[in-house]
CSV table of C-alpha atoms in Angstrom, one decimal:
chain,number,residue,atom,x,y,z
A,663,MET,CA,-3.9,-4.7,-5.6
A,664,ARG,CA,-1.3,-3.2,-7.9
A,665,PRO,CA,-2.7,-0.8,-10.4
A,666,ASP,CA,-1.9,1.5,-13.3
A,667,ARG,CA,-1.6,4.6,-11.2
A,668,PRO,CA,-3.6,7.6,-12.3
A,669,THR,CA,-4.6,8.3,-8.7
A,670,THR,CA,-3.6,7.0,-5.3
A,671,GLU,CA,-7.1,5.5,-4.8
A,672,ASP,CA,-6.6,3.4,-8.0
A,673,GLN,CA,-3.2,2.2,-6.7
A,674,VAL,CA,-4.5,0.1,-3.9
A,675,ARG,CA,-6.7,-3.1,-4.2
A,676,SER,CA,-10.3,-2.0,-4.4
A,677,THR,CA,-11.9,-3.5,-1.3
A,678,PRO,CA,-14.5,-2.1,1.0
A,679,GLU,CA,-13.2,-0.2,4.1
A,680,GLU,CA,-12.3,-2.6,6.8
A,681,ALA,CA,-14.6,-2.7,9.8
A,682,ASP,CA,-13.9,-3.0,13.5
A,683,LEU,CA,-16.6,-5.2,14.9
A,684,LYS,CA,-17.7,-6.9,18.1
A,685,LEU,CA,-19.2,-10.2,17.1
A,686,VAL,CA,-20.4,-13.3,18.8
A,687,VAL,CA,-19.8,-17.0,18.2
A,688,ASP,CA,-23.3,-18.2,17.4
A,689,ARG,CA,-22.5,-21.7,16.3
A,690,ARG,CA,-19.5,-24.0,16.6
A,691,GLU,CA,-19.0,-27.4,15.0
A,692,VAL,CA,-16.2,-29.9,14.5
A,693,LEU,CA,-15.4,-30.3,10.8
A,694,ALA,CA,-12.5,-32.7,10.9
A,695,ASP,CA,-9.7,-33.9,13.2
A,696,ASP,CA,-8.5,-30.8,15.1
A,697,VAL,CA,-10.6,-28.5,12.8
A,698,VAL,CA,-13.4,-26.4,14.3
A,699,ARG,CA,-15.8,-24.1,12.3
A,700,LEU,CA,-17.0,-21.0,14.0
A,701,ARG,CA,-19.9,-18.9,12.8
A,702,LEU,CA,-19.7,-15.3,13.8
A,703,ALA,CA,-22.6,-12.9,13.9
A,704,ASP,CA,-23.6,-9.5,15.2
A,705,PRO,CA,-25.1,-9.8,18.7
A,706,GLU,CA,-28.1,-7.7,17.6
A,707,GLY,CA,-28.5,-9.4,14.2
A,708,ALA,CA,-27.2,-6.5,12.1
A,709,PRO,CA,-25.9,-7.4,8.6
A,710,LEU,CA,-22.1,-7.7,8.3
A,711,PRO,CA,-19.9,-6.1,5.6
A,712,GLU,CA,-19.8,-7.7,2.2
A,713,TRP,CA,-16.9,-9.9,1.3
A,714,SER,CA,-15.7,-11.9,-1.8
A,715,PRO,CA,-14.0,-15.4,-2.1
A,716,GLY,CA,-10.4,-15.2,-0.9
A,717,ALA,CA,-11.1,-12.7,1.8
A,718,HIS,CA,-9.8,-13.1,5.4
A,719,ILE,CA,-10.5,-11.4,8.7
A,720,ASP,CA,-8.5,-10.7,11.9
A,721,LEU,CA,-9.6,-12.3,15.1
A,722,ARG,CA,-8.3,-10.4,18.1
A,723,PHE,CA,-8.2,-13.0,20.8
A,724,THR,CA,-6.4,-10.7,23.2
A,725,GLU,CA,-4.8,-7.2,22.9
A,726,ASP,CA,-1.5,-8.9,21.8
A,727,LEU,CA,-2.8,-12.0,20.1
A,728,VAL,CA,-4.3,-11.3,16.6
A,729,ARG,CA,-4.5,-13.9,13.9
A,730,GLN,CA,-5.9,-14.0,10.4
A,731,TYR,CA,-8.4,-16.6,9.1
A,732,SER,CA,-10.0,-17.0,5.7
A,733,LEU,CA,-13.7,-16.7,5.3
A,734,CYS,CA,-15.1,-20.0,4.2
A,735,GLY,CA,-18.8,-19.5,4.2
A,736,ASP,CA,-21.3,-18.0,1.7
A,737,PRO,CA,-20.7,-14.4,0.6
A,738,ASP,CA,-24.5,-14.1,0.0
A,739,ASP,CA,-25.0,-14.7,3.8
A,740,LYS,CA,-25.2,-11.1,5.0
A,741,HIS,CA,-25.6,-12.0,8.7
A,742,SER,CA,-22.7,-14.4,9.5
A,743,TRP,CA,-19.1,-15.0,8.7
A,744,GLN,CA,-17.6,-18.5,9.0
A,745,VAL,CA,-13.9,-19.4,9.7
A,746,ALA,CA,-12.4,-22.9,10.1
A,747,ILE,CA,-9.4,-23.2,12.4
A,748,LEU,CA,-6.9,-25.9,12.7
A,749,ARG,CA,-5.5,-26.7,16.2
A,750,GLU,CA,-1.7,-26.2,15.9
A,751,PRO,CA,0.0,-27.3,19.1
A,752,ALA,CA,3.3,-25.7,17.8
A,753,SER,CA,1.7,-22.4,16.9
A,754,ARG,CA,2.0,-19.1,18.7
A,755,GLY,CA,-1.3,-19.5,20.6
A,756,GLY,CA,-4.0,-18.4,18.2
A,757,SER,CA,-5.4,-21.8,17.4
A,758,GLU,CA,-5.2,-23.0,20.9
A,759,PHE,CA,-7.2,-20.0,22.0
A,760,ALA,CA,-9.8,-20.5,19.4
A,761,HIS,CA,-10.3,-24.2,20.2
A,762,ASP,CA,-10.2,-23.9,24.0
A,763,ARG,CA,-11.9,-20.6,24.6
A,764,LEU,CA,-14.2,-19.6,21.8
A,765,THR,CA,-17.4,-21.3,22.7
A,766,GLU,CA,-21.0,-20.5,21.6
A,767,GLY,CA,-21.9,-17.1,23.0
A,768,THR,CA,-18.3,-15.9,23.3
A,769,ARG,CA,-17.8,-12.3,22.0
A,770,ILE,CA,-14.7,-11.4,20.1
A,771,SER,CA,-13.2,-8.3,18.3
A,772,VAL,CA,-13.0,-8.7,14.6
A,773,ARG,CA,-11.4,-6.6,11.9
A,774,GLY,CA,-12.0,-6.9,8.1
A,775,PRO,CA,-12.8,-8.2,5.6
A,776,ARG,CA,-9.6,-7.9,3.6
A,777,ASN,CA,-8.9,-9.6,0.3
A,778,HIS,CA,-5.4,-10.1,-1.3
A,779,PHE,CA,-6.3,-13.5,-2.8
A,780,GLU,CA,-9.1,-12.4,-5.1
A,781,LEU,CA,-10.7,-14.8,-7.6
A,782,SER,CA,-10.0,-13.3,-11.0
A,783,ALA,CA,-12.1,-13.9,-14.1
A,784,ALA,CA,-10.8,-16.9,-16.1
A,785,GLU,CA,-12.1,-19.4,-18.6
A,786,GLU,CA,-11.1,-22.3,-16.4
A,787,TYR,CA,-9.9,-22.8,-12.8
A,788,LEU,CA,-7.5,-25.3,-11.2
A,789,PHE,CA,-7.7,-25.3,-7.4
A,790,ILE,CA,-5.0,-26.9,-5.2
A,791,ALA,CA,-5.3,-27.1,-1.4
A,792,GLY,CA,-3.3,-28.7,1.3
A,793,GLY,CA,-4.9,-29.2,4.7
A,794,ILE,CA,-6.5,-26.2,6.2
A,795,GLY,CA,-5.5,-24.4,3.0
A,796,ILE,CA,-8.9,-25.6,1.7
A,797,THR,CA,-10.7,-22.7,3.6
A,798,PRO,CA,-10.3,-19.9,1.1
A,799,ILE,CA,-10.8,-22.3,-1.8
A,800,VAL,CA,-14.3,-23.5,-0.7
A,801,PRO,CA,-16.1,-20.1,-1.6
A,802,MET,CA,-14.0,-19.9,-4.8
A,803,ILE,CA,-15.4,-23.2,-5.9
A,804,LYS,CA,-18.9,-22.0,-5.3
A,805,GLU,CA,-18.2,-18.8,-7.3
A,806,ALA,CA,-16.7,-20.7,-10.2
A,807,ALA,CA,-19.6,-23.1,-10.2
A,808,ARG,CA,-22.1,-20.1,-10.1
A,809,THR,CA,-20.4,-18.5,-13.1
A,810,GLY,CA,-20.4,-21.8,-15.1
A,811,ALA,CA,-16.6,-21.8,-15.6
A,812,PRO,CA,-15.0,-25.3,-15.7
A,813,TRP,CA,-13.0,-26.1,-12.6
A,814,GLN,CA,-11.2,-28.9,-10.9
A,815,LEU,CA,-9.9,-29.3,-7.3
A,816,LEU,CA,-6.9,-31.3,-6.1
A,817,TYR,CA,-7.1,-31.5,-2.3
A,818,GLY,CA,-4.5,-33.2,-0.1
A,819,GLY,CA,-4.2,-33.8,3.6
A,820,ARG,CA,-2.5,-36.1,6.1
A,821,THR,CA,-5.5,-38.4,6.5
A,822,ARG,CA,-9.0,-38.5,5.2
A,823,SER,CA,-10.4,-37.7,8.7
A,824,SER,CA,-8.2,-34.6,8.9
A,825,MET,CA,-9.6,-33.0,5.8
A,826,ALA,CA,-12.3,-30.4,6.4
A,827,PHE,CA,-15.2,-30.0,4.0
A,828,ARG,CA,-14.4,-33.4,2.4
A,829,ASP,CA,-18.0,-34.6,2.3
A,830,GLU,CA,-19.3,-31.2,1.1
A,831,LEU,CA,-16.8,-31.1,-1.7
A,832,ALA,CA,-17.2,-34.8,-2.7
A,833,ALA,CA,-20.8,-33.9,-3.6
A,834,HIS,CA,-19.4,-32.0,-6.6
A,835,GLY,CA,-18.5,-35.3,-8.3
A,836,ASP,CA,-15.5,-35.9,-10.6
A,837,GLY,CA,-14.3,-32.3,-10.4
A,838,VAL,CA,-12.9,-33.0,-6.9
A,839,ARG,CA,-9.9,-35.2,-6.2
A,840,ILE,CA,-9.5,-35.9,-2.5
A,841,ARG,CA,-6.1,-37.4,-1.9
A,842,PRO,CA,-5.1,-38.3,1.7
A,843,GLN,CA,-1.4,-38.7,1.9
A,844,ASP,CA,-1.6,-41.9,4.0
A,845,GLU,CA,-3.7,-43.4,1.2
A,846,THR,CA,-2.3,-42.0,-2.1
A,847,GLY,CA,1.1,-40.4,-1.2
A,848,LEU,CA,2.1,-36.9,-2.3
A,849,LEU,CA,-0.1,-35.0,-4.7
A,850,ASP,CA,0.6,-35.7,-8.4
A,851,LEU,CA,0.9,-32.0,-9.4
A,852,ALA,CA,2.3,-32.7,-12.9
A,853,ALA,CA,-0.7,-34.9,-13.8
A,854,PHE,CA,-3.2,-32.4,-12.4
A,855,LEU,CA,-1.8,-29.3,-14.0
A,856,GLY,CA,-0.9,-30.9,-17.3
A,857,GLU,CA,0.4,-28.8,-20.2
A,858,PRO,CA,0.4,-25.0,-19.9
A,859,ARG,CA,-2.6,-23.4,-21.7
A,860,PRO,CA,-4.0,-19.9,-21.9
A,861,GLY,CA,-7.2,-18.9,-20.1
A,862,VAL,CA,-6.6,-20.8,-16.9
A,863,ALA,CA,-6.2,-19.5,-13.3
A,864,ILE,CA,-4.5,-21.7,-10.7
A,865,TYR,CA,-5.3,-21.0,-7.1
A,866,CYS,CA,-3.3,-22.7,-4.4
A,867,CYS,CA,-3.3,-22.5,-0.6
A,868,GLY,CA,-1.5,-24.8,1.9
A,869,PRO,CA,1.8,-25.5,3.7
A,870,GLU,CA,5.0,-24.1,2.3
A,871,PRO,CA,6.4,-27.3,0.7
A,872,LEU,CA,3.2,-27.6,-1.3
A,873,LEU,CA,3.3,-24.0,-2.4
A,874,GLN,CA,7.0,-24.3,-3.5
A,875,ALA,CA,6.2,-27.5,-5.5
A,876,VAL,CA,3.2,-25.8,-7.2
A,877,GLU,CA,5.3,-22.7,-8.0
A,878,ALA,CA,8.0,-24.9,-9.6
A,879,GLN,CA,5.4,-26.8,-11.6
A,880,ALA,CA,3.8,-23.7,-12.8
A,881,GLU,CA,6.9,-21.9,-14.0
A,882,ALA,CA,6.2,-22.9,-17.6
A,883,TRP,CA,2.6,-21.4,-17.4
A,884,PRO,CA,1.9,-17.9,-18.6
A,885,PRO,CA,2.7,-15.1,-16.2
A,886,GLY,CA,-0.1,-14.3,-13.8
A,887,THR,CA,-1.6,-17.8,-14.1
A,888,LEU,CA,-0.7,-18.9,-10.5
A,889,HIS,CA,-2.2,-17.3,-7.4
A,890,VAL,CA,-1.0,-18.5,-4.0
A,891,GLU,CA,-1.8,-17.6,-0.3
A,892,ARG,CA,0.8,-18.3,2.4
A,893,PHE,CA,0.2,-19.0,6.1
A,894,THR,CA,3.8,-18.2,7.0
A,895,PRO,CA,6.4,-15.8,5.5
A,896,LYS,CA,9.0,-17.0,3.0
A,897,ASP,CA,12.6,-17.1,4.0
A,898,LEU,CA,14.2,-14.3,1.9
A,899,GLY,CA,17.6,-14.2,3.5
A,900,GLU,CA,19.4,-10.9,4.2
A,901,PRO,CA,18.0,-7.6,3.0
A,902,ALA,CA,19.5,-6.1,-0.2
A,903,ARG,CA,20.7,-3.0,1.7
A,904,ALA,CA,22.5,-3.5,5.0
A,905,GLU,CA,22.7,0.2,5.9
A,906,SER,CA,20.1,2.7,6.9
A,907,PHE,CA,17.8,4.4,4.4
A,908,GLU,CA,15.3,7.2,4.4
A,909,VAL,CA,11.5,7.3,3.8
A,910,GLU,CA,10.0,10.6,2.7
A,911,LEU,CA,6.3,11.1,3.5
A,912,ASP,CA,4.7,12.8,0.5
A,913,GLN,CA,1.7,14.2,2.4
A,914,SER,CA,3.8,16.1,5.0
A,915,GLY,CA,7.3,16.2,3.5
A,916,ARG,CA,8.8,14.7,6.6
A,917,VAL,CA,11.9,12.5,6.1
A,918,LEU,CA,12.5,9.6,8.5
A,919,THR,CA,15.6,7.4,8.8
A,920,VAL,CA,15.1,3.6,9.0
A,921,PRO,CA,18.0,1.9,10.7
A,922,PRO,CA,19.0,-1.7,9.9
A,923,GLU,CA,17.4,-3.0,13.2
A,924,LYS,CA,14.0,-1.4,12.7
A,925,SER,CA,11.2,-1.8,10.2
A,926,ILE,CA,9.6,1.0,8.2
A,927,LEU,CA,6.4,0.3,10.2
A,928,GLU,CA,8.2,0.7,13.6
A,929,VAL,CA,9.8,4.0,12.5
A,930,LEU,CA,6.5,5.3,11.3
A,931,GLY,CA,4.9,4.4,14.6
A,932,GLU,CA,7.7,6.1,16.5
A,933,ALA,CA,7.0,9.3,14.5
A,934,GLY,CA,3.3,9.3,15.4
A,935,LEU,CA,1.9,7.8,12.3
A,936,ASP,CA,-0.9,5.2,12.8
A,937,VAL,CA,-0.4,2.9,9.9
A,938,PRO,CA,-2.8,-0.1,10.1
A,939,SER,CA,-1.0,-3.4,10.5
A,940,SER,CA,-1.8,-6.9,11.7
A,941,CYS,CA,0.5,-9.8,11.0
A,942,GLN,CA,3.8,-7.8,10.9
A,943,GLU,CA,5.3,-10.6,8.8
A,944,GLY,CA,4.3,-9.7,5.3
A,945,THR,CA,1.5,-12.2,4.8
A,946,CYS,CA,-1.8,-10.3,5.5
A,947,GLY,CA,-1.6,-7.1,3.5
A,948,THR,CA,-2.9,-4.7,6.1
A,949,CYS,CA,0.0,-2.3,5.9
A,950,GLU,CA,0.2,-2.1,2.1
A,951,THR,CA,1.5,1.3,1.2
A,952,VAL,CA,1.7,3.1,-2.1
A,953,VAL,CA,5.3,3.8,-3.3
A,954,LEU,CA,5.6,7.0,-5.3
A,955,ALA,CA,9.4,6.9,-6.0
A,956,GLY,CA,12.3,4.7,-5.2
A,957,GLU,CA,12.9,1.0,-5.4
A,958,PRO,CA,11.6,-1.2,-2.5
A,959,ASP,CA,13.3,-4.4,-1.3
A,960,HIS,CA,10.2,-6.5,-1.3
A,961,ARG,CA,10.3,-8.9,1.5
A,962,ASP,CA,6.6,-9.9,1.8
A,963,SER,CA,5.0,-13.2,1.0
A,964,LEU,CA,1.9,-11.8,-0.6
A,965,LEU,CA,2.6,-9.8,-3.7
A,966,THR,CA,3.1,-11.7,-7.0
A,967,PRO,CA,6.5,-11.4,-8.7
A,968,GLU,CA,4.8,-9.2,-11.3
A,969,GLU,CA,3.3,-6.9,-8.5
A,970,GLN,CA,6.7,-6.7,-6.8
A,971,ALA,CA,8.4,-5.8,-10.1
A,972,SER,CA,5.9,-3.0,-10.6
A,973,ASN,CA,7.0,-1.3,-7.3
A,974,GLU,CA,3.6,0.3,-7.0
A,975,THR,CA,3.1,-0.7,-3.4
A,976,MET,CA,5.0,-2.4,-0.5
A,977,MET,CA,4.4,-4.0,2.8
A,978,VAL,CA,6.1,-1.6,5.3
A,979,CYS,CA,6.1,-4.2,8.1
A,980,VAL,CA,8.8,-6.2,6.4
A,981,SER,CA,9.9,-4.7,3.1
A,982,ARG,CA,12.8,-2.3,3.0
A,983,ALA,CA,14.7,-0.2,0.3
A,984,LYS,CA,17.2,-1.0,-2.3
A,985,CYS,CA,17.9,2.7,-2.7
A,986,ALA,CA,18.8,5.6,-0.4
A,987,ARG,CA,15.3,7.0,-0.2
A,988,LEU,CA,11.7,5.9,-0.7
A,989,LEU,CA,8.8,8.3,-1.3
A,990,LEU,CA,5.7,6.9,0.3
A,991,ASP,CA,2.2,8.1,-0.1
A,992,LEU,CA,1.8,8.8,3.6
């Protein structure tokens, strides 16, 4: 996602252009307690855009209700996409809509795929998942197995019956450790990760307490070893700069002022620029924008510390500026 930057095209993660699609739910099944899997397909049977493990899509339930879900099927299946959705009564409405209103035959607007959690090449993989965080990990495991790289999975959940894909994963044998909390307690991350060693890639997805625990455990590992995907944004406190700042648009030379109470994305929209966005909380990566000069105040929950330090790109929905002016490739 964050490149050496000879050209603008090289500066942004190389993913296929996102597509806006009208798909149909052609199969629906219950995977676990409060978890439903939906298979989406083109109504006319047309092939869908390619995707790779770690990718997610936007489901537009209504004009104002858009949510992101990881693809959990087989990338070699060119005619369907699969998502698994946990019913979250305390959520903002997306999961309730999916469970209550997306039945077989329902048509829905979909955008994607988009991948900011890509599976990098490694000599060995350690996968850690909590609850519905297993969804992006499932195709990663299949890919690791296909390449012949050694891998292990540590998978935790509240109860065994709440853990989606448990039977499918258990078929892999000793490489999978399924640990329901009511049976075994919290995940033993220290034992699973062991001593730091080169050539390993650690991938983790799940609730925030798990991610924080894994990040703490992985601090001694080589930089770039750990890859995480968050469901919700991190709490970053107050912005580094309390006052207004400017953004200069390189392609037009326009200079816009961003006041403290507005995001860069909002100011760009008011100025007539249609910058793609989705989550508007720094977790999906849709609004990632190339930074040509200046120092961003990175407030996203997506870029790695190394990617943020490079200041190559920023998420304009939440990130701001530490300096008086940013030069953006817009």
